[in-house]
Coordinates of N, CA and C and ligand atoms in Angstrom, one line a residue:
M11 N 77.8 -8.5 -4.2 CA 76.6 -9.3 -3.8 C 75.9 -8.6 -2.7
E12 N 74.6 -8.4 -2.8 CA 73.8 -7.8 -1.7 C 73.9 -8.6 -0.4
N13 N 73.8 -7.8 0.7 CA 73.8 -8.5 2.0 C 72.4 -9.1 2.2
I14 N 72.4 -10.2 2.9 CA 71.1 -10.8 3.1 C 71.1 -11.4 4.5
T15 N 69.9 -11.3 5.2 CA 69.8 -11.9 6.5 C 68.8 -13.0 6.5
I16 N 69.2 -14.2 7.1 CA 68.4 -15.4 7.1 C 68.0 -15.8 8.5
A17 N 66.8 -16.0 8.7 CA 66.3 -16.4 10.1 C 66.2 -18.0 10.1
I18 N 67.0 -18.6 11.0 CA 67.1 -20.0 11.1 C 66.3 -20.4 12.3
P19 N 65.4 -21.5 12.2 CA 64.6 -21.9 13.3 C 65.3 -22.8 14.3
K20 N 65.1 -22.5 15.6 CA 65.6 -23.4 16.6 C 64.7 -24.7 16.6
G21 N 65.1 -25.7 17.2 CA 64.2 -26.9 17.3 C 64.3 -27.9 16.2
R22 N 63.2 -28.6 15.9 CA 63.4 -29.8 15.0 C 63.7 -29.4 13.6
N23 N 63.4 -28.2 13.1 CA 63.7 -27.9 11.8 C 65.1 -27.3 11.6
L24 N 65.8 -27.1 12.7 CA 67.2 -26.5 12.6 C 68.1 -27.3 11.7
K25 N 68.2 -28.6 12.0 CA 69.2 -29.4 11.2 C 68.9 -29.5 9.7
P26 N 67.7 -29.8 9.4 CA 67.4 -29.8 7.9 C 67.6 -28.5 7.3
T27 N 67.3 -27.4 8.0 CA 67.5 -26.0 7.5 C 69.0 -25.8 7.2
V28 N 69.8 -26.1 8.2 CA 71.3 -25.9 8.0 C 71.8 -26.7 6.8
K29 N 71.3 -28.0 6.7 CA 71.7 -28.9 5.6 C 71.3 -28.3 4.2
L30 N 70.1 -27.8 4.2 CA 69.6 -27.2 2.9 C 70.4 -26.0 2.5
F31 N 70.7 -25.1 3.4 CA 71.5 -23.9 3.0 C 72.9 -24.3 2.6
Q32 N 73.4 -25.4 3.3 CA 74.8 -25.8 3.0 C 74.9 -26.2 1.5
T33 N 73.9 -26.7 0.9 CA 73.9 -27.2 -0.5 C 74.1 -26.0 -1.4
I34 N 73.8 -24.8 -1.0 CA 74.0 -23.6 -1.8 C 75.1 -22.7 -1.3
G35 N 76.0 -23.3 -0.5 CA 77.2 -22.6 -0.1 C 77.0 -21.7 1.1
I36 N 75.8 -21.7 1.7 CA 75.5 -20.9 2.9 C 75.6 -21.7 4.1
D37 N 76.5 -21.4 5.0 CA 76.9 -22.2 6.1 C 76.5 -21.7 7.5
A38 N 75.4 -22.2 8.0 CA 74.9 -21.8 9.3 C 75.2 -22.9 10.3
S39 N 76.2 -23.7 10.1 CA 76.4 -24.9 11.0 C 76.8 -24.5 12.4
I40 N 77.2 -23.2 12.5 CA 77.6 -22.8 13.9 C 76.4 -23.0 14.9
F41 N 75.2 -22.9 14.4 CA 74.0 -23.1 15.2 C 73.8 -24.6 15.6
L42 N 74.5 -25.5 15.0 CA 74.4 -26.9 15.4 C 75.4 -27.2 16.5
T43 N 76.3 -26.2 16.9 CA 77.2 -26.4 18.0 C 76.5 -25.9 19.2
D44 N 77.2 -26.0 20.4 CA 76.5 -25.5 21.6 C 76.8 -24.0 21.8
T45 N 76.9 -23.3 20.8 CA 77.1 -21.8 20.9 C 75.9 -21.2 21.5
R46 N 76.1 -20.1 22.2 CA 74.9 -19.3 22.8 C 74.7 -18.1 21.9
K47 N 75.5 -18.0 20.8 CA 75.3 -16.9 19.9 C 74.0 -17.0 19.2
L48 N 73.4 -15.8 19.0 CA 72.1 -15.8 18.3 C 72.2 -15.2 16.9
L49 N 73.4 -14.5 16.7 CA 73.7 -13.9 15.4 C 75.0 -14.4 14.9
A50 N 75.1 -14.6 13.6 CA 76.4 -14.9 13.0 C 76.5 -14.4 11.6
S51 N 77.6 -14.5 11.0 CA 77.7 -14.1 9.6 C 78.7 -14.9 8.8
Q52 N 78.5 -14.9 7.5 CA 79.5 -15.6 6.6 C 79.9 -14.5 5.6
E53 N 81.1 -14.0 5.8 CA 81.4 -12.8 5.1 C 81.6 -13.0 3.6
N54 N 82.2 -14.2 3.2 CA 82.4 -14.4 1.8 C 81.1 -14.6 1.0
M55 N 80.0 -14.8 1.7 CA 78.7 -14.9 1.0 C 77.8 -13.7 1.3
N56 N 78.3 -12.8 2.1 CA 77.4 -11.6 2.5 C 76.1 -12.1 3.1
V57 N 76.3 -13.0 4.0 CA 75.1 -13.5 4.7 C 75.1 -13.3 6.2
N58 N 74.1 -12.8 6.8 CA 73.9 -12.7 8.2 C 72.9 -13.8 8.6
F59 N 73.1 -14.4 9.8 CA 72.1 -15.4 10.2 C 71.6 -14.9 11.6
M60 N 70.4 -15.3 11.9 CA 69.9 -15.2 13.2 C 69.2 -16.5 13.5
V61 N 69.3 -17.0 14.8 CA 68.6 -18.2 15.1 C 67.5 -17.8 16.2
V62 N 66.3 -18.1 15.9 CA 65.2 -17.7 16.8 C 64.2 -18.9 16.9
R63 N 63.3 -18.7 17.8 CA 62.2 -19.7 18.0 C 61.4 -19.8 16.7
D64 N 61.0 -21.0 16.3 CA 60.2 -21.1 15.1 C 59.0 -20.3 15.0
T65 N 58.3 -20.1 16.2 CA 57.1 -19.3 16.2 C 57.4 -17.8 15.9
D66 N 58.6 -17.4 16.1 CA 58.9 -16.0 15.8 C 59.4 -15.7 14.4
I67 N 59.7 -16.7 13.7 CA 60.3 -16.5 12.3 C 59.5 -15.6 11.4
P68 N 58.1 -15.9 11.3 CA 57.4 -15.1 10.4 C 57.4 -13.6 10.8
T69 N 57.4 -13.3 12.1 CA 57.4 -11.9 12.6 C 58.7 -11.2 12.1
Y70 N 59.9 -11.9 12.3 CA 61.1 -11.3 11.9 C 61.1 -11.0 10.4
V71 N 60.5 -12.0 9.6 CA 60.5 -11.8 8.2 C 59.5 -10.8 7.7
E72 N 58.3 -10.8 8.3 CA 57.3 -9.8 7.9 C 57.8 -8.3 8.1
Y73 N 58.5 -8.1 9.3 CA 59.0 -6.8 9.5 C 60.3 -6.4 8.8
G74 N 60.9 -7.4 8.1 CA 62.1 -7.2 7.4 C 63.4 -7.2 8.2
A75 N 63.3 -7.7 9.5 CA 64.5 -7.8 10.3 C 65.3 -9.0 9.7
A76 N 64.6 -9.9 9.1 CA 65.2 -11.0 8.3 C 64.6 -10.9 6.9
D77 N 65.4 -11.2 5.9 CA 64.9 -11.2 4.5 C 64.2 -12.5 4.2
I78 N 64.8 -13.6 4.7 CA 64.4 -14.9 4.4 C 64.3 -15.7 5.7
G79 N 63.4 -16.7 5.8 CA 63.3 -17.5 7.0 C 62.7 -18.9 6.6
I80 N 62.8 -19.8 7.6 CA 62.2 -21.1 7.4 C 61.2 -21.2 8.5
S81 N 59.9 -21.5 8.2 CA 58.9 -21.5 9.2 C 57.9 -22.7 9.0
G82 N 57.5 -23.3 10.0 CA 56.4 -24.3 9.9 C 55.1 -23.7 9.4
K83 N 54.4 -24.5 8.6 CA 53.1 -24.0 8.1 C 52.1 -23.8 9.2
D84 N 52.3 -24.5 10.4 CA 51.4 -24.3 11.5 C 51.5 -22.9 12.0
V85 N 52.7 -22.4 12.1 CA 52.9 -21.0 12.6 C 52.4 -20.0 11.6
L86 N 52.6 -20.3 10.3 CA 52.1 -19.3 9.2 C 50.6 -19.3 9.2
L87 N 49.9 -20.4 9.4 CA 48.5 -20.5 9.4 C 47.9 -19.7 10.7
E88 N 48.6 -19.9 11.8 CA 48.2 -19.4 13.1 C 48.3 -17.8 13.0
K89 N 49.5 -17.4 12.5 CA 49.8 -15.9 12.6 C 49.2 -15.1 11.4
E90 N 49.0 -15.8 10.4 CA 48.5 -15.1 9.1 C 49.4 -13.9 8.8
T91 N 50.7 -14.1 8.9 CA 51.7 -13.1 8.6 C 51.7 -12.8 7.1
N92 N 52.0 -11.5 6.8 CA 52.1 -11.2 5.4 C 53.5 -11.4 4.8
V93 N 53.8 -12.6 4.5 CA 55.1 -12.9 3.9 C 54.9 -13.7 2.6
Y94 N 55.9 -13.7 1.8 CA 55.8 -14.5 0.5 C 56.3 -15.9 0.9
E95 N 55.6 -16.9 0.3 CA 55.9 -18.3 0.7 C 56.1 -19.1 -0.5
P96 N 57.3 -19.0 -1.1 CA 57.5 -19.6 -2.4 C 57.7 -21.1 -2.4
I97 N 58.3 -21.7 -1.3 CA 58.6 -23.1 -1.4 C 58.1 -23.9 -0.2
D98 N 57.4 -25.1 -0.6 CA 57.1 -26.1 0.5 C 58.4 -26.9 0.6
L99 N 59.0 -26.9 1.7 CA 60.3 -27.6 1.8 C 60.1 -29.1 2.2
K100 N 58.9 -29.4 2.5 CA 58.5 -30.9 2.7 C 59.1 -31.5 3.9
F101 N 60.1 -30.9 4.6 CA 60.6 -31.6 5.8 C 59.8 -31.0 7.0
G102 N 59.9 -31.5 8.2 CA 59.1 -31.1 9.3 C 57.7 -31.4 9.1
Y103 N 57.4 -32.6 8.4 CA 56.1 -32.9 8.1 C 55.3 -33.5 9.3
C104 N 54.1 -33.0 9.5 CA 53.2 -33.5 10.5 C 51.8 -33.1 10.2
R105 N 50.8 -33.4 11.0 CA 49.5 -33.1 10.7 C 48.9 -32.4 11.9
M106 N 48.0 -31.4 11.7 CA 47.3 -30.8 12.8 C 45.9 -31.4 12.9
V107 N 45.6 -31.9 14.1 CA 44.3 -32.7 14.2 C 43.5 -32.2 15.4
L108 N 42.2 -32.5 15.3 CA 41.3 -32.4 16.5 C 41.3 -33.8 17.1
A109 N 41.5 -33.9 18.4 CA 41.5 -35.2 19.0 C 40.7 -35.1 20.4
E110 N 40.3 -36.3 20.8 CA 39.6 -36.5 22.1 C 39.9 -37.8 22.7
P111 N 39.6 -38.0 24.0 CA 39.9 -39.3 24.6 C 39.2 -40.5 23.9
E112 N 39.9 -41.6 23.9 CA 39.4 -42.9 23.3 C 38.0 -43.2 23.9
D113 N 37.8 -43.1 25.2 CA 36.6 -43.5 25.8 C 35.4 -42.6 25.4
L114 N 35.7 -41.3 25.2 CA 34.7 -40.3 24.8 C 34.3 -40.6 23.3
R115 N 35.3 -40.9 22.5 CA 35.1 -41.2 21.1 C 34.1 -42.3 20.8
L116 N 34.1 -43.3 21.7 CA 33.3 -44.5 21.6 C 31.8 -44.1 21.4
H117 N 31.4 -43.1 22.2 CA 29.9 -42.8 22.1 C 29.7 -41.3 21.7
D118 N 30.7 -40.7 21.1 CA 30.6 -39.3 20.7 C 30.2 -39.2 19.2
D119 N 29.3 -38.2 18.9 CA 29.0 -38.0 17.5 C 29.2 -36.5 17.2
P120 N 30.3 -36.2 16.6 CA 30.7 -34.8 16.3 C 29.7 -34.1 15.5
S121 N 28.8 -34.8 14.8 CA 27.8 -34.1 14.0 C 26.7 -33.4 14.9
T122 N 26.7 -33.8 16.1 CA 25.7 -33.2 17.0 C 26.3 -32.1 17.9
W123 N 27.6 -31.8 17.7 CA 28.2 -30.8 18.6 C 27.6 -29.4 18.3
T124 N 27.3 -28.7 19.4 CA 26.9 -27.3 19.2 C 27.9 -26.4 20.0
H125 N 28.6 -26.9 21.0 CA 29.4 -26.1 21.8 C 30.5 -27.0 22.4
V126 N 31.8 -26.7 22.1 CA 32.9 -27.6 22.6 C 33.9 -26.7 23.3
R127 N 34.7 -27.4 24.2 CA 35.8 -26.7 24.8 C 37.1 -27.4 24.4
V128 N 38.0 -26.6 23.9 CA 39.2 -27.1 23.2 C 40.5 -26.5 23.7
A129 N 41.5 -27.3 24.1 CA 42.8 -26.7 24.5 C 43.7 -26.8 23.3
T130 N 44.5 -25.8 23.1 CA 45.4 -25.8 22.0 C 46.5 -24.7 22.1
K131 N 47.5 -24.9 21.3 CA 48.6 -23.9 21.1 C 48.1 -22.9 19.9
Y132 N 47.1 -23.3 19.2 CA 46.7 -22.7 18.0 C 45.3 -22.1 18.1
P133 N 45.1 -21.0 18.8 CA 43.7 -20.5 19.0 C 43.1 -20.0 17.7
N134 N 43.8 -19.4 16.9 CA 43.2 -18.8 15.7 C 42.8 -19.9 14.7
I135 N 43.7 -20.8 14.5 CA 43.3 -21.9 13.6 C 42.1 -22.7 14.1
T136 N 42.1 -22.9 15.5 CA 41.0 -23.6 16.1 C 39.6 -22.8 16.0
E137 N 39.7 -21.6 16.2 CA 38.5 -20.7 16.1 C 37.9 -20.8 14.7
K138 N 38.8 -20.6 13.7 CA 38.3 -20.6 12.3 C 37.7 -22.0 12.0
Y139 N 38.4 -23.0 12.4 CA 37.9 -24.4 12.1 C 36.4 -24.6 12.6
F140 N 36.2 -24.2 13.9 CA 34.9 -24.4 14.4 C 33.8 -23.4 13.9
K141 N 34.3 -22.2 13.6 CA 33.4 -21.2 13.0 C 32.8 -21.7 11.7
N142 N 33.8 -22.3 10.9 CA 33.4 -22.8 9.6 C 32.3 -23.9 9.7
K143 N 32.3 -24.6 10.8 CA 31.4 -25.7 11.1 C 30.1 -25.2 11.8
G144 N 30.1 -23.9 12.2 CA 29.0 -23.4 12.9 C 28.9 -23.9 14.3
I145 N 30.0 -24.3 14.9 CA 30.0 -24.8 16.3 C 30.7 -23.8 17.2
E146 N 30.0 -23.5 18.3 CA 30.6 -22.6 19.3 C 31.8 -23.2 20.0
V147 N 32.8 -22.4 20.2 CA 34.0 -23.0 20.8 C 34.6 -22.1 21.9
D148 N 34.9 -22.8 23.1 CA 35.7 -22.1 24.1 C 37.1 -22.6 23.9
I149 N 38.0 -21.7 23.8 CA 39.4 -22.1 23.5 C 40.3 -21.8 24.7
I150 N 41.0 -22.8 25.1 CA 41.9 -22.6 26.2 C 43.3 -22.7 25.7
K151 N 44.0 -21.6 25.7 CA 45.4 -21.5 25.1 C 46.4 -22.1 26.1
L152 N 47.2 -23.0 25.5 CA 48.3 -23.6 26.3 C 49.6 -23.4 25.4
Y153 N 50.7 -23.7 26.0 CA 52.0 -23.5 25.4 C 52.7 -24.8 25.1
G154 N 52.2 -25.9 25.5 CA 52.9 -27.2 25.3 C 52.2 -28.3 26.1
S155 N 52.6 -29.6 25.8 CA 52.0 -30.7 26.5 C 50.5 -30.7 26.4
I156 N 50.0 -30.4 25.3 CA 48.5 -30.2 25.1 C 47.7 -31.4 25.5
E157 N 48.4 -32.6 25.2 CA 47.7 -33.9 25.3 C 47.2 -34.1 26.8
I158 N 47.8 -33.4 27.7 CA 47.4 -33.6 29.1 C 46.0 -33.0 29.4
A159 N 45.6 -32.0 28.7 CA 44.4 -31.2 29.0 C 43.2 -32.1 29.2
P160 N 42.9 -33.0 28.3 CA 41.7 -33.9 28.5 C 41.8 -34.9 29.7
L161 N 43.1 -35.2 30.0 CA 43.3 -36.2 31.0 C 43.0 -35.6 32.4
V162 N 43.1 -34.3 32.5 CA 42.9 -33.7 33.8 C 41.7 -32.8 33.9
G163 N 40.9 -32.9 32.8 CA 39.6 -32.2 32.8 C 39.6 -30.8 32.5
L164 N 40.7 -30.3 31.9 CA 40.8 -28.9 31.5 C 39.9 -28.7 30.3
S165 N 39.9 -29.6 29.3 CA 39.0 -29.5 28.2 C 38.7 -30.9 27.8
E166 N 37.6 -31.1 27.0 CA 37.4 -32.5 26.5 C 38.2 -32.8 25.3
R167 N 38.5 -31.7 24.5 CA 39.2 -32.0 23.2 C 40.4 -31.1 23.1
I168 N 41.3 -31.5 22.1 CA 42.5 -30.7 21.8 C 42.6 -30.5 20.3
V169 N 43.3 -29.4 20.0 CA 43.8 -29.3 18.6 C 45.4 -29.2 18.7
D170 N 46.0 -30.2 18.1 CA 47.5 -30.2 18.2 C 48.1 -30.9 17.0
L171 N 49.5 -30.9 17.0 CA 50.2 -31.6 16.0 C 50.4 -33.0 16.3
V172 N 50.4 -33.9 15.2 CA 50.7 -35.3 15.4 C 51.8 -35.6 14.4
S173 N 52.8 -36.3 14.8 CA 53.9 -36.7 13.9 C 53.9 -38.2 13.9
T174 N 54.5 -38.9 14.8 CA 54.4 -40.4 14.8 C 53.1 -40.9 15.4
G175 N 52.4 -40.1 16.2 CA 51.2 -40.5 16.8 C 51.4 -41.1 18.2
D176 N 52.7 -41.2 18.6 CA 53.1 -41.8 19.9 C 52.5 -41.0 21.1
T177 N 52.5 -39.7 21.0 CA 52.1 -38.9 22.2 C 50.6 -39.1 22.4
M178 N 49.8 -39.1 21.3 CA 48.4 -39.3 21.4 C 48.1 -40.7 22.0
K179 N 48.8 -41.7 21.4 CA 48.5 -43.1 21.8 C 48.9 -43.2 23.3
A180 N 50.0 -42.7 23.7 CA 50.4 -42.9 25.1 C 49.5 -42.2 26.1
N181 N 48.7 -41.2 25.6 CA 47.8 -40.5 26.4 C 46.3 -40.9 26.1
R182 N 46.1 -42.0 25.4 CA 44.8 -42.5 25.1 C 43.9 -41.5 24.4
L183 N 44.4 -40.8 23.4 CA 43.6 -39.9 22.7 C 43.5 -40.4 21.2
V184 N 42.4 -40.1 20.6 CA 42.3 -40.5 19.2 C 41.9 -39.3 18.3
E185 N 42.2 -39.4 17.1 CA 41.9 -38.3 16.1 C 40.4 -38.3 15.8
V186 N 39.9 -37.1 15.8 CA 38.5 -36.9 15.3 C 38.5 -36.4 13.9
D187 N 39.4 -35.5 13.6 CA 39.4 -34.9 12.2 C 40.8 -34.3 12.0
E188 N 41.2 -34.3 10.7 CA 42.5 -33.6 10.3 C 42.1 -32.2 9.9
I189 N 42.9 -31.3 10.5 CA 42.6 -29.9 10.1 C 43.6 -29.4 9.0
A190 N 44.8 -29.8 9.1 CA 45.8 -29.3 8.1 C 47.0 -30.2 8.0
K191 N 47.6 -30.3 6.9 CA 48.9 -30.9 6.7 C 49.9 -29.9 6.9
I192 N 51.0 -30.2 7.6 CA 52.0 -29.2 8.0 C 53.4 -29.6 7.5
S193 N 54.1 -28.6 7.0 CA 55.5 -28.9 6.7 C 56.3 -27.5 6.7
A194 N 57.6 -27.6 6.6 CA 58.3 -26.3 6.7 C 58.2 -25.6 5.4
R195 N 58.2 -24.3 5.4 CA 58.1 -23.4 4.2 C 59.3 -22.4 4.2
L196 N 59.8 -22.1 3.0 CA 60.7 -21.0 2.9 C 59.8 -19.7 2.8
V197 N 60.1 -18.7 3.6 CA 59.3 -17.5 3.6 C 60.3 -16.3 3.3
V198 N 59.7 -15.3 2.6 CA 60.5 -14.1 2.2 C 59.8 -12.8 2.5
N199 N 60.5 -11.9 3.0 CA 60.0 -10.5 3.2 C 59.6 -9.9 1.8
R200 N 58.3 -9.4 1.8 CA 57.8 -8.9 0.5 C 58.6 -7.7 -0.1
A201 N 59.1 -6.8 0.7 CA 59.9 -5.7 0.2 C 61.2 -6.2 -0.3
S202 N 61.9 -7.1 0.5 CA 63.2 -7.6 0.1 C 63.1 -8.3 -1.3
L203 N 62.0 -8.9 -1.5 CA 61.8 -9.6 -2.8 C 62.0 -8.7 -4.0
K204 N 61.6 -7.4 -3.8 CA 61.8 -6.4 -4.8 C 63.2 -5.8 -4.7
T205 N 63.6 -5.3 -3.5 CA 64.8 -4.6 -3.4 C 66.0 -5.4 -3.6
K206 N 65.9 -6.7 -3.2 CA 67.1 -7.6 -3.4 C 66.7 -8.8 -4.3
H207 N 66.0 -8.4 -5.3 CA 65.4 -9.4 -6.2 C 66.4 -10.5 -6.7
E208 N 67.5 -10.1 -7.2 CA 68.4 -11.0 -7.8 C 69.0 -12.0 -6.8
R209 N 69.4 -11.4 -5.7 CA 70.0 -12.3 -4.6 C 68.9 -13.3 -4.1
I210 N 67.7 -12.8 -3.8 CA 66.7 -13.7 -3.3 C 66.3 -14.7 -4.3
N211 N 66.1 -14.3 -5.5 CA 65.8 -15.3 -6.5 C 66.8 -16.4 -6.7
G212 N 68.1 -16.0 -6.6 CA 69.2 -17.0 -6.6 C 69.0 -18.0 -5.5
I213 N 68.7 -17.5 -4.3 CA 68.6 -18.4 -3.2 C 67.4 -19.4 -3.4
I214 N 66.3 -18.8 -3.8 CA 65.0 -19.6 -4.1 C 65.3 -20.7 -5.1
E215 N 66.0 -20.3 -6.2 CA 66.3 -21.2 -7.3 C 67.2 -22.3 -6.8
G216 N 68.2 -21.9 -6.0 CA 69.2 -22.8 -5.5 C 68.6 -23.8 -4.6
V217 N 67.7 -23.3 -3.7 CA 67.0 -24.2 -2.8 C 66.1 -25.2 -3.5
R218 N 65.4 -24.7 -4.5 CA 64.5 -25.6 -5.4 C 65.3 -26.7 -6.0
A219 N 66.5 -26.3 -6.5 CA 67.3 -27.3 -7.3 C 67.9 -28.4 -6.4
N220 N 68.1 -28.0 -5.1 CA 68.8 -29.0 -4.3 C 67.9 -29.7 -3.3
L221 N 66.6 -29.3 -3.2 CA 65.7 -29.8 -2.2 C 65.6 -31.3 -2.2
D222 N 65.4 -31.9 -3.4 CA 65.1 -33.4 -3.4 C 66.3 -34.1 -2.8
A223 N 67.5 -33.7 -3.2 CA 68.7 -34.3 -2.7 C 68.8 -34.2 -1.2
V224 N 68.5 -33.1 -0.6 CA 68.5 -32.9 0.8 C 67.5 -33.8 1.5
L225 N 66.3 -33.8 0.9 CA 65.2 -34.7 1.5 C 65.6 -36.1 1.5
K226 N 66.3 -36.5 0.5 CA 66.8 -37.9 0.4 C 67.8 -38.2 1.5
E227 N 68.7 -37.2 1.7 CA 69.7 -37.4 2.7 C 69.1 -37.5 4.1
L228 N 68.0 -36.8 4.3 CA 67.3 -36.7 5.6 C 66.5 -38.0 5.9
E229 N 66.2 -38.7 4.9 CA 65.3 -39.9 5.1 C 65.9 -40.9 6.1
Ligands
PRP26 C1 54.7 -31.9 19.5 C2 53.2 -32.0 19.4 C3 52.8 -33.3 20.1 C4 53.9 -34.2 19.7 C5 53.5 -35.0 18.6 O1 55.0 -31.5 20.8 O2 52.6 -30.8 20.1 O3 52.7 -33.1 21.5 O4 55.0 -33.3 19.3 O5 54.6 -35.9 18.2 P1 54.3 -37.5 18.0 O6 53.0 -37.7 17.3 O7 55.5 -38.0 17.2 O8 54.2 -38.1 19.4 P2 56.5 -31.1 21.1 O9 57.4 -32.2 21.3 O10 56.9 -30.0 20.2 O11 56.3 -30.5 22.6 P3 55.2 -29.6 23.2 O12 54.2 -30.5 23.8 O13 55.9 -28.8 24.3 O14 54.6 -28.7 22.2

């Protein structure tokens, strides 16, 4: 069996990812413990694992440092990495939205916008979105807690992810528009797809066959 390296995401997609691979006999559960190890392997399956930040997964996969990875669609859209994306895994579901303060929304008319200032973790997606609408945009790149930006006058608007909606609500922000629906994706290095065809196809098919059962278990 060919050796294969899988990039596992830290954070909220870690657990579903480990569960998913477990169903096809690939066991990355070491990363659910408090280990500080970033690399591991499972010899009987010829698998190496790495655990990295979700935002870095497409980079490892594009360069072939990992053959396969699990990445949020938000990261894939932002980075436009050249990877093969065969499966929507449907977990890690959330939405990317444009939002602004409740009070502003009351008298705001987005159809009159010509120039806006937006804080976001996703500058490329944001730029494209406004370019498409012919609106000029100043983008302020932040790395987290984006919802605070309008509250302290850094920007009037934000582009960010919404899951339950609790963070927006707690900070008195409302959605103006949905930009994209987001979920986790299986991604594959394009060269590995050819050089390790059989192995990778086996994994893709295995994941496809077991996905619904895993999603049910996660409910
Ligand atoms: C994400 C996202 C929102 C929040 C949405 O942030 O950026 O802030 O979750 O979730 P909710 O709709 O269920 O409230 P995350 O927790 O990843 O932290 P961050 O602010 O550091 O990005």
